[in-house]
């Protein structure tokens, strides 16, 4: 079983511009596939811009971290 948190935060700076971030951390004492302790993380930031009534542009940057216990 995995335990951890996930979160999402967004702020509308103007009616056509928003920024935000998301985060997830999950820890498993015993990963069912690897049979080892595992910590997964995903974090990101984004910007969403509405230049016209028909278009929305979104820019996003993410980082992923996967830590697996080193065993014998």
Short mmCIF file of N, CA and C in Angstrom, two decimals:
data_model
loop_
_atom_site.label_atom_id
_atom_site.label_comp_id
_atom_site.label_asym_id
_atom_site.label_seq_id
_atom_site.Cartn_x
_atom_site.Cartn_y
_atom_site.Cartn_z
N UNK A 1 0.84 -1.18 0.00
CA UNK A 1 0.00 0.00 0.00
C UNK A 1 0.88 1.24 0.00
N UNK A 2 0.47 2.24 -0.77
CA UNK A 2 1.18 3.51 -0.82
C UNK A 2 0.50 4.53 0.09
N UNK A 3 1.32 5.35 0.70
CA UNK A 3 0.82 6.46 1.52
C UNK A 3 1.57 7.71 1.09
N UNK A 4 0.92 8.85 1.22
CA UNK A 4 1.57 10.10 0.85
C UNK A 4 0.56 11.21 0.70
N UNK A 5 0.85 12.13 -0.18
CA UNK A 5 -0.06 13.24 -0.39
C UNK A 5 -0.05 13.65 -1.86
N UNK A 6 -1.05 14.37 -2.25
CA UNK A 6 -1.06 15.05 -3.55
C UNK A 6 -1.79 16.37 -3.35
N UNK A 7 -1.35 17.37 -4.11
CA UNK A 7 -1.95 18.68 -3.97
C UNK A 7 -1.88 19.46 -5.27
N UNK A 8 -2.78 20.42 -5.41
CA UNK A 8 -2.88 21.24 -6.61
C UNK A 8 -3.29 22.63 -6.17
N UNK A 9 -2.58 23.63 -6.66
CA UNK A 9 -2.88 25.01 -6.31
C UNK A 9 -2.84 25.85 -7.57
N UNK A 10 -3.86 26.65 -7.79
CA UNK A 10 -3.93 27.51 -8.97
C UNK A 10 -4.41 28.89 -8.56
N UNK A 11 -3.82 29.92 -9.18
CA UNK A 11 -4.23 31.30 -8.91
C UNK A 11 -4.47 32.01 -10.24
N UNK A 12 -5.62 32.65 -10.35
CA UNK A 12 -5.93 33.45 -11.53
C UNK A 12 -5.40 34.86 -11.30
N UNK A 13 -4.35 35.23 -12.00
CA UNK A 13 -3.76 36.55 -11.83
C UNK A 13 -4.58 37.63 -12.53
N UNK A 14 -5.15 37.27 -13.68
CA UNK A 14 -6.05 38.14 -14.43
C UNK A 14 -7.13 37.23 -15.02
N UNK A 15 -8.14 37.77 -15.66
CA UNK A 15 -9.15 36.90 -16.29
C UNK A 15 -8.58 36.02 -17.41
N UNK A 16 -7.39 36.35 -17.93
CA UNK A 16 -6.82 35.56 -19.03
C UNK A 16 -5.49 34.90 -18.67
N UNK A 17 -5.05 34.97 -17.42
CA UNK A 17 -3.76 34.41 -17.04
C UNK A 17 -3.86 33.71 -15.68
N UNK A 18 -3.41 32.48 -15.64
CA UNK A 18 -3.40 31.72 -14.39
C UNK A 18 -2.06 31.01 -14.24
N UNK A 19 -1.61 30.83 -13.01
CA UNK A 19 -0.40 30.08 -12.70
C UNK A 19 -0.74 29.07 -11.61
N UNK A 20 0.06 28.01 -11.56
CA UNK A 20 -0.22 27.02 -10.53
C UNK A 20 0.90 26.03 -10.36
N UNK A 21 0.69 25.14 -9.42
CA UNK A 21 1.65 24.08 -9.13
C UNK A 21 0.91 22.85 -8.64
N UNK A 22 1.57 21.71 -8.84
CA UNK A 22 1.01 20.46 -8.34
C UNK A 22 2.15 19.64 -7.74
N UNK A 23 1.79 18.75 -6.83
CA UNK A 23 2.81 17.95 -6.15
C UNK A 23 2.21 16.63 -5.70
N UNK A 24 3.00 15.57 -5.80
CA UNK A 24 2.58 14.25 -5.34
C UNK A 24 3.80 13.56 -4.74
N UNK A 25 3.64 12.98 -3.57
CA UNK A 25 4.66 12.13 -2.96
C UNK A 25 3.96 10.88 -2.46
N UNK A 26 4.47 9.72 -2.85
CA UNK A 26 3.88 8.45 -2.41
C UNK A 26 5.00 7.52 -1.96
N UNK A 27 4.80 6.88 -0.82
CA UNK A 27 5.79 5.95 -0.25
C UNK A 27 5.15 4.58 -0.06
N UNK A 28 5.88 3.56 -0.45
CA UNK A 28 5.43 2.18 -0.24
C UNK A 28 6.51 1.43 0.52
N UNK A 29 6.15 0.83 1.63
CA UNK A 29 7.11 0.01 2.38
C UNK A 29 7.58 -1.17 1.53
N UNK A 30 6.65 -1.70 0.70
CA UNK A 30 7.00 -2.81 -0.17
C UNK A 30 6.23 -2.66 -1.48
N UNK A 31 6.93 -2.25 -2.55
CA UNK A 31 6.31 -2.11 -3.86
C UNK A 31 5.91 -3.50 -4.36
N UNK A 32 4.68 -3.65 -4.84
CA UNK A 32 4.18 -4.98 -5.23
C UNK A 32 4.88 -5.53 -6.46
N UNK A 33 5.43 -4.67 -7.30
CA UNK A 33 6.14 -5.16 -8.49
C UNK A 33 7.62 -5.38 -8.24
N UNK A 34 8.25 -4.48 -7.49
CA UNK A 34 9.69 -4.55 -7.26
C UNK A 34 10.07 -5.33 -6.01
N UNK A 35 9.12 -5.48 -5.09
CA UNK A 35 9.35 -6.13 -3.79
C UNK A 35 10.46 -5.44 -3.01
N UNK A 36 10.47 -4.11 -3.12
CA UNK A 36 11.42 -3.27 -2.38
C UNK A 36 10.70 -2.01 -1.91
N UNK A 37 11.32 -1.30 -0.97
CA UNK A 37 10.77 -0.02 -0.53
C UNK A 37 10.93 0.99 -1.66
N UNK A 38 9.89 1.85 -1.84
CA UNK A 38 9.91 2.79 -2.97
C UNK A 38 9.24 4.11 -2.59
N UNK A 39 9.84 5.22 -3.06
CA UNK A 39 9.27 6.55 -2.89
C UNK A 39 9.17 7.18 -4.27
N UNK A 40 7.94 7.60 -4.65
CA UNK A 40 7.70 8.27 -5.93
C UNK A 40 7.33 9.72 -5.68
N UNK A 41 7.85 10.61 -6.53
CA UNK A 41 7.51 12.03 -6.41
C UNK A 41 7.29 12.61 -7.79
N UNK A 42 6.33 13.52 -7.89
CA UNK A 42 6.08 14.27 -9.12
C UNK A 42 5.69 15.69 -8.71
N UNK A 43 6.40 16.67 -9.26
CA UNK A 43 6.15 18.07 -8.93
C UNK A 43 6.14 18.87 -10.22
N UNK A 44 5.27 19.87 -10.31
CA UNK A 44 5.20 20.66 -11.53
C UNK A 44 4.67 22.06 -11.31
N UNK A 45 4.97 22.92 -12.28
CA UNK A 45 4.44 24.28 -12.31
C UNK A 45 3.85 24.51 -13.70
N UNK A 46 2.90 25.43 -13.77
CA UNK A 46 2.29 25.70 -15.07
C UNK A 46 1.80 27.14 -15.16
N UNK A 47 1.63 27.58 -16.40
CA UNK A 47 1.05 28.88 -16.72
C UNK A 47 0.00 28.64 -17.80
N UNK A 48 -1.17 29.20 -17.62
CA UNK A 48 -2.24 29.08 -18.61
C UNK A 48 -2.65 30.48 -19.05
N UNK A 49 -2.66 30.70 -20.37
CA UNK A 49 -2.94 32.02 -20.93
C UNK A 49 -4.02 31.89 -21.99
N UNK A 50 -4.99 32.78 -21.98
CA UNK A 50 -6.09 32.80 -22.95
C UNK A 50 -5.90 34.04 -23.84
N UNK A 51 -5.23 33.88 -25.01
CA UNK A 51 -4.99 35.05 -25.86
C UNK A 51 -6.22 35.50 -26.63
N UNK A 52 -7.18 34.58 -26.85
CA UNK A 52 -8.41 34.95 -27.55
C UNK A 52 -9.53 34.03 -27.07
N UNK A 53 -10.72 34.28 -27.55
CA UNK A 53 -11.87 33.48 -27.13
C UNK A 53 -11.76 32.01 -27.56
N UNK A 54 -11.03 31.75 -28.64
CA UNK A 54 -10.91 30.38 -29.17
C UNK A 54 -9.64 29.65 -28.77
N UNK A 55 -8.68 30.32 -28.18
CA UNK A 55 -7.38 29.70 -27.91
C UNK A 55 -7.02 29.76 -26.43
N UNK A 56 -6.41 28.67 -25.97
CA UNK A 56 -5.82 28.62 -24.64
C UNK A 56 -4.43 28.00 -24.79
N UNK A 57 -3.42 28.64 -24.26
CA UNK A 57 -2.06 28.11 -24.29
C UNK A 57 -1.65 27.75 -22.87
N UNK A 58 -1.06 26.57 -22.73
CA UNK A 58 -0.62 26.13 -21.42
C UNK A 58 0.84 25.69 -21.51
N UNK A 59 1.64 26.19 -20.60
CA UNK A 59 3.05 25.83 -20.51
C UNK A 59 3.24 25.12 -19.18
N UNK A 60 3.96 23.99 -19.21
CA UNK A 60 4.12 23.19 -17.99
C UNK A 60 5.54 22.64 -17.91
N UNK A 61 6.06 22.59 -16.69
CA UNK A 61 7.36 21.98 -16.42
C UNK A 61 7.18 21.02 -15.25
N UNK A 62 7.68 19.80 -15.40
CA UNK A 62 7.52 18.77 -14.38
C UNK A 62 8.86 18.13 -14.04
N UNK A 63 8.92 17.61 -12.84
CA UNK A 63 10.06 16.80 -12.44
C UNK A 63 9.52 15.53 -11.78
N UNK A 64 10.15 14.41 -12.10
CA UNK A 64 9.77 13.11 -11.54
C UNK A 64 10.96 12.52 -10.81
N UNK A 65 10.72 11.98 -9.61
CA UNK A 65 11.77 11.34 -8.82
C UNK A 65 11.26 9.97 -8.41
N UNK A 66 12.07 8.95 -8.63
CA UNK A 66 11.72 7.59 -8.23
C UNK A 66 12.87 7.01 -7.44
N UNK A 67 12.68 6.84 -6.15
CA UNK A 67 13.73 6.31 -5.27
C UNK A 67 13.37 4.88 -4.89
N UNK A 68 14.26 3.96 -5.21
CA UNK A 68 14.05 2.55 -4.91
C UNK A 68 15.16 2.07 -3.99
N UNK A 69 14.78 1.35 -2.94
CA UNK A 69 15.75 0.84 -1.97
C UNK A 69 16.79 -0.03 -2.69
N UNK A 70 18.04 0.22 -2.37
CA UNK A 70 19.10 -0.63 -2.92
C UNK A 70 19.21 -1.86 -2.03
N UNK A 71 19.15 -3.00 -2.63
CA UNK A 71 19.21 -4.24 -1.85
C UNK A 71 20.40 -5.10 -2.26
N UNK A 72 20.57 -6.20 -1.57
CA UNK A 72 21.71 -7.09 -1.88
C UNK A 72 21.54 -7.78 -3.22
#
